[in-house]
PDB file of C-alpha atoms in Angstrom:
ATOM      1  CA  MET E   1      -1.973  17.052 -15.393  1.00 73.00           C
ATOM      2  CA  THR E   2      -0.915  17.292 -11.753  1.00 88.00           C
ATOM      3  CA  PHE E   3      -1.687  15.456  -8.738  1.00 92.00           C
ATOM      4  CA  VAL E   4      -3.485  17.011  -5.797  1.00 87.00           C
ATOM      5  CA  SER E   5      -5.394  16.130  -2.783  1.00 84.00           C
ATOM      6  CA  THR E   6      -8.755  14.578  -3.476  1.00 83.00           C
ATOM      7  CA  GLN E   7     -12.041  14.916  -1.516  1.00 83.00           C
ATOM      8  CA  SER E   8     -11.173  11.623   0.242  1.00 83.00           C
ATOM      9  CA  TYR E   9      -7.457  11.764   0.544  1.00 89.00           C
ATOM     10  CA  VAL E  10      -5.126  14.438   2.138  1.00 90.00           C
ATOM     11  CA  ALA E  11      -1.895  14.824   0.280  1.00 90.00           C
ATOM     12  CA  THR E  12       1.051  16.618   2.205  1.00 91.00           C
ATOM     13  CA  LYS E  13       3.006  19.080  -0.059  1.00 93.00           C
ATOM     14  CA  ASP E  14       6.088  16.978   0.054  1.00 94.00           C
ATOM     15  CA  LEU E  15       4.010  13.917  -1.231  1.00 95.00           C
ATOM     16  CA  THR E  16       2.361  15.703  -4.132  1.00 95.00           C
ATOM     17  CA  VAL E  17       5.899  17.165  -5.177  1.00 96.00           C
ATOM     18  CA  ALA E  18       7.139  13.369  -5.194  1.00 96.00           C
ATOM     19  CA  VAL E  19       4.227  12.184  -7.195  1.00 96.00           C
ATOM     20  CA  ASN E  20       4.413  15.013  -9.836  1.00 96.00           C
ATOM     21  CA  ALA E  21       8.164  14.627 -10.005  1.00 96.00           C
ATOM     22  CA  ALA E  22       7.919  10.866 -10.776  1.00 96.00           C
ATOM     23  CA  VAL E  23       5.436  11.452 -13.351  1.00 95.00           C
ATOM     24  CA  THR E  24       7.611  14.252 -14.913  1.00 94.00           C
ATOM     25  CA  LEU E  25      10.597  12.004 -14.848  1.00 94.00           C
ATOM     26  CA  GLN E  26       8.566   8.988 -16.130  1.00 94.00           C
ATOM     27  CA  ARG E  27      10.223   6.887 -13.348  1.00 95.00           C
ATOM     28  CA  PRO E  28       8.510   4.681 -10.993  1.00 96.00           C
ATOM     29  CA  LEU E  29       7.482   6.268  -7.701  1.00 97.00           C
ATOM     30  CA  LEU E  30       8.785   3.898  -4.833  1.00 97.00           C
ATOM     31  CA  VAL E  31       6.731   4.733  -1.663  1.00 96.00           C
ATOM     32  CA  LYS E  32       7.816   3.466   1.715  1.00 95.00           C
ATOM     33  CA  GLY E  33       6.127   4.033   5.094  1.00 89.00           C
ATOM     34  CA  GLU E  34       4.977   2.047   8.061  1.00 86.00           C
ATOM     35  CA  PRO E  35       1.638  -0.156   7.354  1.00 85.00           C
ATOM     36  CA  GLY E  36      -1.453   1.981   7.497  1.00 84.00           C
ATOM     37  CA  THR E  37      -0.192   5.348   6.187  1.00 87.00           C
ATOM     38  CA  GLY E  38      -1.999   5.246   3.040  1.00 89.00           C
ATOM     39  CA  LYS E  39       0.553   3.843   0.489  1.00 93.00           C
ATOM     40  CA  THR E  40      -1.805   1.673  -1.419  1.00 93.00           C
ATOM     41  CA  GLU E  41      -4.635   4.164  -1.287  1.00 94.00           C
ATOM     42  CA  LEU E  42      -2.241   6.699  -2.689  1.00 95.00           C
ATOM     43  CA  ALA E  43      -2.172   4.767  -6.097  1.00 95.00           C
ATOM     44  CA  ARG E  44      -6.019   4.856  -6.150  1.00 94.00           C
ATOM     45  CA  GLN E  45      -6.108   8.488  -5.441  1.00 94.00           C
ATOM     46  CA  VAL E  46      -3.296   9.405  -7.956  1.00 95.00           C
ATOM     47  CA  ALA E  47      -5.630   7.500 -10.604  1.00 95.00           C
ATOM     48  CA  ALA E  48      -8.540   9.577  -9.589  1.00 92.00           C
ATOM     49  CA  SER E  49      -6.730  12.758  -9.446  1.00 92.00           C
ATOM     50  CA  LEU E  50      -5.214  12.269 -12.891  1.00 93.00           C
ATOM     51  CA  GLY E  51      -8.305  10.846 -14.408  1.00 93.00           C
ATOM     52  CA  MET E  52      -6.648   7.489 -15.246  1.00 96.00           C
ATOM     53  CA  ASP E  53      -7.823   3.950 -14.769  1.00 97.00           C
ATOM     54  CA  LEU E  54      -5.901   1.725 -12.149  1.00 98.00           C
ATOM     55  CA  ILE E  55      -4.221  -1.731 -12.536  1.00 98.00           C
ATOM     56  CA  GLU E  56      -3.233  -3.191  -9.098  1.00 97.00           C
ATOM     57  CA  TRP E  57      -0.739  -5.956  -8.935  1.00 97.00           C
ATOM     58  CA  HIS E  58      -0.702  -7.161  -5.203  1.00 96.00           C
ATOM     59  CA  VAL E  59       2.545  -9.031  -4.625  1.00 95.00           C
ATOM     60  CA  LYS E  60       2.774 -12.140  -2.457  1.00 94.00           C
ATOM     61  CA  SER E  61       5.865 -14.194  -1.071  1.00 92.00           C
ATOM     62  CA  THR E  62       5.167 -16.529  -3.876  1.00 93.00           C
ATOM     63  CA  THR E  63       4.953 -13.904  -6.766  1.00 94.00           C
ATOM     64  CA  LYS E  64       7.468 -14.127  -9.669  1.00 94.00           C
ATOM     65  CA  ALA E  65       8.245 -11.328 -11.843  1.00 94.00           C
ATOM     66  CA  GLN E  66       7.221 -13.408 -14.863  1.00 94.00           C
ATOM     67  CA  GLN E  67       3.697 -13.410 -13.678  1.00 95.00           C
ATOM     68  CA  GLY E  68       3.437  -9.729 -14.040  1.00 95.00           C
ATOM     69  CA  LEU E  69       4.314 -10.168 -17.894  1.00 96.00           C
ATOM     70  CA  TYR E  70       2.638 -13.334 -18.814  1.00 96.00           C
ATOM     71  CA  GLU E  71       2.064 -16.852 -17.933  1.00 94.00           C
ATOM     72  CA  TYR E  72       2.092 -19.911 -20.390  1.00 93.00           C
ATOM     73  CA  ASP E  73      -0.365 -22.550 -19.452  1.00 91.00           C
ATOM     74  CA  ALA E  74       1.411 -25.543 -20.931  1.00 89.00           C
ATOM     75  CA  VAL E  75      -0.670 -28.051 -18.961  1.00 92.00           C
ATOM     76  CA  SER E  76      -3.999 -26.815 -20.484  1.00 91.00           C
ATOM     77  CA  ARG E  77      -2.431 -27.152 -23.923  1.00 87.00           C
ATOM     78  CA  LEU E  78      -1.325 -30.561 -23.236  1.00 92.00           C
ATOM     79  CA  ARG E  79      -4.612 -31.585 -22.074  1.00 90.00           C
ATOM     80  CA  ASP E  80      -6.434 -29.884 -25.108  1.00 85.00           C
ATOM     81  CA  SER E  81      -3.893 -31.770 -27.567  1.00 89.00           C
ATOM     82  CA  GLN E  82      -4.862 -34.886 -25.943  1.00 88.00           C
ATOM     83  CA  LEU E  83      -8.651 -34.327 -26.373  1.00 89.00           C
ATOM     84  CA  GLY E  84      -7.997 -33.016 -29.954  1.00 84.00           C
ATOM     85  CA  GLU E  85      -9.108 -29.518 -29.506  1.00 85.00           C
ATOM     86  CA  ALA E  86      -8.516 -27.362 -32.511  1.00 85.00           C
ATOM     87  CA  ARG E  87      -7.567 -24.373 -30.351  1.00 84.00           C
ATOM     88  CA  VAL E  88      -4.277 -26.091 -29.332  1.00 88.00           C
ATOM     89  CA  HIS E  89      -2.681 -25.091 -32.741  1.00 88.00           C
ATOM     90  CA  ASP E  90      -2.700 -21.297 -31.538  1.00 85.00           C
ATOM     91  CA  VAL E  91      -0.328 -21.026 -28.586  1.00 89.00           C
ATOM     92  CA  SER E  92      -1.661 -17.512 -27.853  1.00 90.00           C
ATOM     93  CA  ASN E  93      -4.759 -19.290 -26.560  1.00 91.00           C
ATOM     94  CA  TYR E  94      -2.501 -20.311 -23.533  1.00 92.00           C
ATOM     95  CA  ILE E  95      -1.018 -16.997 -22.928  1.00 94.00           C
ATOM     96  CA  ARG E  96      -2.253 -15.271 -19.709  1.00 95.00           C
ATOM     97  CA  ARG E  97      -1.600 -11.545 -19.671  1.00 95.00           C
ATOM     98  CA  GLY E  98      -0.087 -10.154 -16.430  1.00 96.00           C
ATOM     99  CA  LYS E  99      -0.612  -6.776 -15.119  1.00 97.00           C
ATOM    100  CA  LEU E 100       2.307  -5.143 -16.868  1.00 97.00           C
ATOM    101  CA  TRP E 101       0.985  -6.498 -20.219  1.00 97.00           C
ATOM    102  CA  GLN E 102      -2.298  -5.045 -19.284  1.00 97.00           C
ATOM    103  CA  ALA E 103      -0.811  -1.769 -18.439  1.00 97.00           C
ATOM    104  CA  PHE E 104       1.324  -1.585 -21.511  1.00 97.00           C
ATOM    105  CA  THR E 105      -1.658  -2.366 -23.976  1.00 97.00           C
ATOM    106  CA  ALA E 106      -4.402  -0.157 -22.277  1.00 97.00           C
ATOM    107  CA  PRO E 107      -5.737   2.142 -24.903  1.00 96.00           C
ATOM    108  CA  GLN E 108      -5.142   5.039 -22.452  1.00 96.00           C
ATOM    109  CA  ARG E 109      -2.422   5.988 -19.907  1.00 96.00           C
ATOM    110  CA  VAL E 110      -3.154   4.074 -16.732  1.00 97.00           C
ATOM    111  CA  VAL E 111      -1.627   3.892 -13.161  1.00 97.00           C
ATOM    112  CA  LEU E 112       0.049   0.594 -12.363  1.00 98.00           C
ATOM    113  CA  LEU E 113       0.259  -0.238  -8.775  1.00 98.00           C
ATOM    114  CA  ILE E 114       2.995  -2.802  -7.692  1.00 97.00           C
ATOM    115  CA  ASP E 115       1.906  -3.144  -4.085  1.00 96.00           C
ATOM    116  CA  GLU E 116       4.350  -4.470  -1.394  1.00 95.00           C
ATOM    117  CA  VAL E 117       7.159  -5.421  -3.658  1.00 94.00           C
ATOM    118  CA  ASP E 118       9.335  -6.304  -0.585  1.00 92.00           C
ATOM    119  CA  LYS E 119       7.026  -9.422   0.022  1.00 92.00           C
ATOM    120  CA  ALA E 120       8.567 -11.245  -2.898  1.00 92.00           C
ATOM    121  CA  ASP E 121      11.937 -13.046  -3.259  1.00 89.00           C
ATOM    122  CA  ILE E 122      14.923 -10.717  -3.236  1.00 87.00           C
ATOM    123  CA  GLU E 123      15.388 -11.081  -7.224  1.00 89.00           C
ATOM    124  CA  PHE E 124      11.894 -10.071  -7.878  1.00 92.00           C
ATOM    125  CA  PRO E 125      12.738  -6.257  -8.363  1.00 92.00           C
ATOM    126  CA  ASN E 126      15.776  -6.920 -10.405  1.00 90.00           C
ATOM    127  CA  ASP E 127      13.833  -9.085 -12.747  1.00 91.00           C
ATOM    128  CA  LEU E 128      11.725  -6.199 -13.659  1.00 91.00           C
ATOM    129  CA  LEU E 129      14.464  -3.667 -14.373  1.00 91.00           C
ATOM    130  CA  GLN E 130      14.555  -4.091 -18.057  1.00 89.00           C
ATOM    131  CA  GLU E 131      10.737  -4.006 -18.515  1.00 93.00           C
ATOM    132  CA  LEU E 132      10.188  -1.022 -16.513  1.00 92.00           C
ATOM    133  CA  ASP E 133      13.214   0.984 -18.248  1.00 92.00           C
ATOM    134  CA  ARG E 134      12.345   0.015 -21.728  1.00 93.00           C
ATOM    135  CA  MET E 135       8.551  -0.417 -21.379  1.00 95.00           C
ATOM    136  CA  GLU E 136       8.750  -3.606 -23.560  1.00 95.00           C
ATOM    137  CA  PHE E 137       9.210  -7.218 -23.127  1.00 95.00           C
ATOM    138  CA  HIS E 138       9.429 -10.329 -25.471  1.00 95.00           C
ATOM    139  CA  VAL E 139       7.001 -13.237 -25.566  1.00 95.00           C
ATOM    140  CA  TYR E 140       9.024 -16.177 -26.377  1.00 93.00           C
ATOM    141  CA  GLU E 141       6.186 -18.612 -27.131  1.00 92.00           C
ATOM    142  CA  THR E 142       4.619 -16.341 -29.793  1.00 92.00           C
ATOM    143  CA  ALA E 143       7.923 -14.503 -30.832  1.00 92.00           C
ATOM    144  CA  GLU E 144       6.164 -11.126 -30.350  1.00 94.00           C
ATOM    145  CA  THR E 145       7.344  -7.959 -28.595  1.00 96.00           C
ATOM    146  CA  VAL E 146       4.971  -6.160 -26.381  1.00 96.00           C
ATOM    147  CA  ARG E 147       5.616  -2.434 -26.052  1.00 96.00           C
ATOM    148  CA  ALA E 148       3.797   0.201 -23.995  1.00 96.00           C
ATOM    149  CA  LEU E 149       1.268   2.135 -26.055  1.00 96.00           C
ATOM    150  CA  HIS E 150       1.437   4.760 -23.351  1.00 96.00           C
ATOM    151  CA  ARG E 151       3.929   4.780 -20.599  1.00 95.00           C
ATOM    152  CA  PRO E 152       2.019   4.099 -17.407  1.00 97.00           C
ATOM    153  CA  VAL E 153       2.537   6.003 -14.056  1.00 97.00           C
ATOM    154  CA  VAL E 154       4.209   3.076 -12.030  1.00 97.00           C
ATOM    155  CA  ILE E 155       3.676   3.344  -8.086  1.00 98.00           C
ATOM    156  CA  ILE E 156       5.498   0.803  -6.080  1.00 97.00           C
ATOM    157  CA  THR E 157       5.038   0.323  -2.331  1.00 96.00           C
ATOM    158  CA  SER E 158       7.059  -1.279   0.316  1.00 94.00           C
ATOM    159  CA  ASN E 159       6.758  -1.826   4.084  1.00 89.00           C
ATOM    160  CA  ASN E 160      10.643  -2.083   4.429  1.00 84.00           C
ATOM    161  CA  GLU E 161      10.420  -5.758   5.228  1.00 81.00           C
ATOM    162  CA  LYS E 162      13.753  -6.180   3.369  1.00 84.00           C
ATOM    163  CA  GLU E 163      16.273  -4.118   1.443  1.00 87.00           C
ATOM    164  CA  LEU E 164      15.670  -3.545  -2.171  1.00 90.00           C
ATOM    165  CA  PRO E 165      18.580  -3.798  -4.640  1.00 90.00           C
ATOM    166  CA  ASP E 166      20.610  -0.776  -5.447  1.00 92.00           C
ATOM    167  CA  ALA E 167      20.102  -1.123  -9.277  1.00 91.00           C
ATOM    168  CA  PHE E 168      16.330  -1.092  -8.596  1.00 92.00           C
ATOM    169  CA  LEU E 169      16.404   1.959  -6.336  1.00 93.00           C
ATOM    170  CA  ARG E 170      18.500   4.021  -8.743  1.00 93.00           C
ATOM    171  CA  ARG E 171      15.666   3.774 -11.410  1.00 93.00           C
ATOM    172  CA  CYS E 172      12.755   5.060  -8.862  1.00 95.00           C
ATOM    173  CA  PHE E 173      11.962   8.257  -7.476  1.00 96.00           C
ATOM    174  CA  PHE E 174      11.723   7.702  -3.719  1.00 96.00           C
ATOM    175  CA  HIS E 175       9.325   9.134  -1.158  1.00 96.00           C
ATOM    176  CA  TYR E 176       8.980   7.964   2.451  1.00 95.00           C
ATOM    177  CA  ILE E 177       5.431   8.816   4.022  1.00 93.00           C
ATOM    178  CA  ARG E 178       5.929   9.990   7.436  1.00 91.00           C
ATOM    179  CA  PHE E 179       3.258   9.306  10.074  1.00 91.00           C
ATOM    180  CA  PRO E 180       0.922  12.533   9.807  1.00 92.00           C
ATOM    181  CA  ASP E 181       1.356  15.236  12.302  1.00 92.00           C
ATOM    182  CA  PRO E 182      -1.633  16.270  14.535  1.00 93.00           C
ATOM    183  CA  GLU E 183      -2.643  18.988  12.116  1.00 94.00           C
ATOM    184  CA  THR E 184      -2.586  16.613   9.086  1.00 92.00           C
ATOM    185  CA  LEU E 185      -4.301  13.895  10.967  1.00 94.00           C
ATOM    186  CA  ARG E 186      -7.025  16.260  12.041  1.00 94.00           C
ATOM    187  CA  ALA E 187      -7.520  17.069   8.334  1.00 93.00           C
ATOM    188  CA  ILE E 188      -7.640  13.227   7.465  1.00 93.00           C
ATOM    189  CA  VAL E 189     -10.225  12.743  10.351  1.00 94.00           C
ATOM    190  CA  SER E 190     -12.450  15.595   9.030  1.00 92.00           C
ATOM    191  CA  LEU E 191     -12.467  14.051   5.576  1.00 91.00           C
ATOM    192  CA  HIS E 192     -13.928  10.846   6.910  1.00 92.00           C
ATOM    193  CA  PHE E 193     -16.151  12.433   9.739  1.00 94.00           C
ATOM    194  CA  PRO E 194     -17.045  15.851   8.912  1.00 92.00           C
ATOM    195  CA  GLY E 195     -19.476  16.178  11.767  1.00 90.00           C
ATOM    196  CA  ILE E 196     -17.206  15.187  14.473  1.00 93.00           C
ATOM    197  CA  LYS E 197     -17.239  17.391  17.465  1.00 93.00           C
ATOM    198  CA  GLU E 198     -14.220  19.333  18.163  1.00 94.00           C
ATOM    199  CA  ALA E 199     -13.889  18.406  21.945  1.00 94.00           C
ATOM    200  CA  LEU E 200     -14.155  14.691  21.161  1.00 94.00           C
ATOM    201  CA  LEU E 201     -11.546  14.877  18.394  1.00 95.00           C
ATOM    202  CA  THR E 202      -8.995  16.904  20.400  1.00 95.00           C
ATOM    203  CA  THR E 203      -9.443  14.249  23.437  1.00 94.00           C
ATOM    204  CA  ALA E 204      -9.215  11.360  21.001  1.00 94.00           C
ATOM    205  CA  LEU E 205      -6.187  12.649  19.061  1.00 95.00           C
ATOM    206  CA  THR E 206      -4.263  13.591  22.168  1.00 94.00           C
ATOM    207  CA  GLN E 207      -4.816  10.051  23.807  1.00 93.00           C
ATOM    208  CA  PHE E 208      -3.911   8.465  20.424  1.00 94.00           C
ATOM    209  CA  TYR E 209      -0.547  10.318  20.215  1.00 94.00           C
ATOM    210  CA  GLU E 210       0.120   9.485  23.779  1.00 92.00           C
ATOM    211  CA  ILE E 211      -0.405   5.893  23.001  1.00 92.00           C
ATOM    212  CA  ARG E 212       1.826   5.910  19.945  1.00 92.00           C
ATOM    213  CA  GLU E 213       4.580   7.515  21.848  1.00 93.00           C
ATOM    214  CA  THR E 214       4.341   4.940  24.743  1.00 92.00           C
ATOM    215  CA  PRO E 215       7.997   3.505  24.980  1.00 92.00           C
ATOM    216  CA  GLY E 216       8.136  -0.139  24.424  1.00 92.00           C
ATOM    217  CA  LEU E 217       5.167  -0.485  22.156  1.00 92.00           C
ATOM    218  CA  LYS E 218       5.645  -3.320  19.666  1.00 92.00           C
ATOM    219  CA  LYS E 219       3.085  -2.062  17.139  1.00 92.00           C
ATOM    220  CA  LYS E 220       2.186   1.500  16.976  1.00 92.00           C
ATOM    221  CA  PRO E 221      -1.392   2.169  15.806  1.00 93.00           C
ATOM    222  CA  SER E 222      -1.613   3.653  12.500  1.00 92.00           C
ATOM    223  CA  THR E 223      -3.699   6.074  10.507  1.00 92.00           C
ATOM    224  CA  SER E 224      -6.287   3.572   9.383  1.00 91.00           C
ATOM    225  CA  GLU E 225      -6.536   2.218  13.006  1.00 94.00           C
ATOM    226  CA  VAL E 226      -7.179   5.571  14.630  1.00 95.00           C
ATOM    227  CA  LEU E 227     -10.067   5.896  11.895  1.00 94.00           C
ATOM    228  CA  ASP E 228     -11.515   2.709  13.061  1.00 95.00           C
ATOM    229  CA  TRP E 229     -11.283   3.801  16.589  1.00 95.00           C
ATOM    230  CA  LEU E 230     -13.105   7.078  15.958  1.00 96.00           C
ATOM    231  CA  LYS E 231     -15.694   5.423  13.995  1.00 96.00           C
ATOM    232  CA  LEU E 232     -16.481   3.192  17.030  1.00 95.00           C
ATOM    233  CA  LEU E 233     -16.402   6.129  19.391  1.00 94.00           C
ATOM    234  CA  LEU E 234     -18.961   7.970  17.217  1.00 95.00           C
ATOM    235  CA  ALA E 235     -21.016   4.727  16.841  1.00 94.00           C
ATOM    236  CA  GLU E 236     -20.936   4.359  20.785  1.00 93.00           C
ATOM    237  CA  ASP E 237     -21.895   8.124  20.993  1.00 93.00           C
ATOM    238  CA  LEU E 238     -19.127   8.728  23.691  1.00 91.00           C
ATOM    239  CA  ALA E 239     -18.228  11.943  25.036  1.00 91.00           C
ATOM    240  CA  PRO E 240     -14.815  13.206  25.684  1.00 91.00           C
ATOM    241  CA  GLU E 241     -15.040  12.364  29.375  1.00 90.00           C
ATOM    242  CA  ASP E 242     -15.958   8.707  28.548  1.00 88.00           C
ATOM    243  CA  LEU E 243     -12.492   8.350  27.018  1.00 88.00           C
ATOM    244  CA  ARG E 244     -10.745   8.482  30.505  1.00 80.00           C
ATOM    245  CA  ARG E 245      -8.732   5.416  30.781  1.00 72.00           C
ATOM    246  CA  ASP E 246      -9.412   2.496  33.000  1.00 62.00           C
ATOM    247  CA  ALA E 247      -7.423   3.051  36.266  1.00 61.00           C
ATOM    248  CA  LYS E 248      -6.689  -0.674  36.560  1.00 64.00           C
ATOM    249  CA  SER E 249      -5.038  -1.091  33.191  1.00 62.00           C
ATOM    250  CA  ALA E 250      -4.598   2.194  31.553  1.00 75.00           C
ATOM    251  CA  LEU E 251      -6.087   0.814  28.402  1.00 82.00           C
ATOM    252  CA  PRO E 252      -8.068   3.267  26.094  1.00 86.00           C
ATOM    253  CA  ARG E 253     -11.817   2.634  25.456  1.00 87.00           C
ATOM    254  CA  LEU E 254     -12.382   0.041  22.781  1.00 90.00           C
ATOM    255  CA  HIS E 255      -8.591  -0.452  22.804  1.00 89.00           C
ATOM    256  CA  GLY E 256      -8.916  -3.615  20.371  1.00 92.00           C
ATOM    257  CA  ALA E 257      -8.935  -0.993  17.420  1.00 93.00           C
ATOM    258  CA  LEU E 258      -5.821   0.417  18.440  1.00 93.00           C
ATOM    259  CA  LEU E 259      -3.683  -2.270  20.131  1.00 92.00           C
ATOM    260  CA  LYS E 260      -3.187  -5.376  18.121  1.00 92.00           C
ATOM    261  CA  THR E 261      -0.939  -7.551  20.028  1.00 93.00           C
ATOM    262  CA  GLU E 262      -1.081  -9.151  23.581  1.00 93.00           C
ATOM    263  CA  GLN E 263       2.344  -7.625  24.388  1.00 93.00           C
ATOM    264  CA  ASP E 264       0.995  -4.119  23.877  1.00 90.00           C
ATOM    265  CA  VAL E 265      -2.177  -4.812  26.037  1.00 89.00           C
ATOM    266  CA  GLN E 266       0.079  -6.302  28.779  1.00 89.00           C
ATOM    267  CA  LEU E 267       2.442  -3.128  28.418  1.00 89.00           C
ATOM    268  CA  PHE E 268      -0.349  -0.954  29.299  1.00 85.00           C
ATOM    269  CA  GLU E 269      -1.433  -3.124  32.254  1.00 82.00           C
ATOM    270  CA  ARG E 270       2.045  -3.122  33.594  1.00 85.00           C
ATOM    271  CA  LEU E 271       2.289   0.714  33.402  1.00 80.00           C
ATOM    272  CA  ALA E 272      -1.031   1.134  35.230  1.00 74.00           C
ATOM    273  CA  PHE E 273       0.178  -1.271  38.045  1.00 72.00           C
ATOM    274  CA  MET E 274       3.511   0.577  38.335  1.00 74.00           C
ATOM    275  CA  ALA E 275       1.669   3.928  38.509  1.00 65.00           C
ATOM    276  CA  ARG E 276      -0.495   2.531  41.496  1.00 62.00           C
ATOM    277  CA  GLY E 277       2.617   1.250  43.189  1.00 59.00           C
ATOM    278  CA  ASN E 278       4.099   4.623  43.051  1.00 57.00           C
ATOM    279  CA  ARG E 279       1.313   6.433  44.708  1.00 53.00           C
TER     280      ARG E 279
END
């Protein structure tokens, strides 16, 4: 089984090579890239392409590695013991299985997504090294060892908010998703809006890349944002000539889909003011 582009996802050649290399090596695939370039969606499409179920573990700033294995609910057990519940004598009733446990014990091989690993504490990746290496972990409360029935395809995403430990990086196959070039972005748009007129698409993408390349922009619009923008353009039934920017502010039509900070909106207003002053 090899990963290829799907009907709803355009995978570049280097991305497909990275995914298939990680699957062959049986190592986690660490995917980095700016937000909105399809890192999380990649895991869903890999699962669809390979015919596997997907288990998603979305990491937060408060997430601990132990939660991916299991959690022991001592409070519930104490409450049940006070109430005289019979189930209190079986500690397994108070073990909550985490996403790794679910992936390890799945009857068929699955894709395990560990999403935005860099959101958690710096020790989070290191705390998972042994489990991802050996594909097993020990449950101390029940004295059992959970071993993977089938080694999952592990995809880990990062927005580069913090550096990841070298020991963790060494165990991963790494790929950086670059922002798509115009040809690739055109193919992505065609998947989502197959009936879009060529003239509108060309004008919109030209303007979009001009916006992305504007010096001083705090947050560059991403792939997901250009898709939102195009959806609005089509809903408004706008023509290419309707996309001419406002001379007073140089802002694009429906700019709220592309520009997400007041600093960036003010930047285009200043650029328009300077352009009028130089005339």
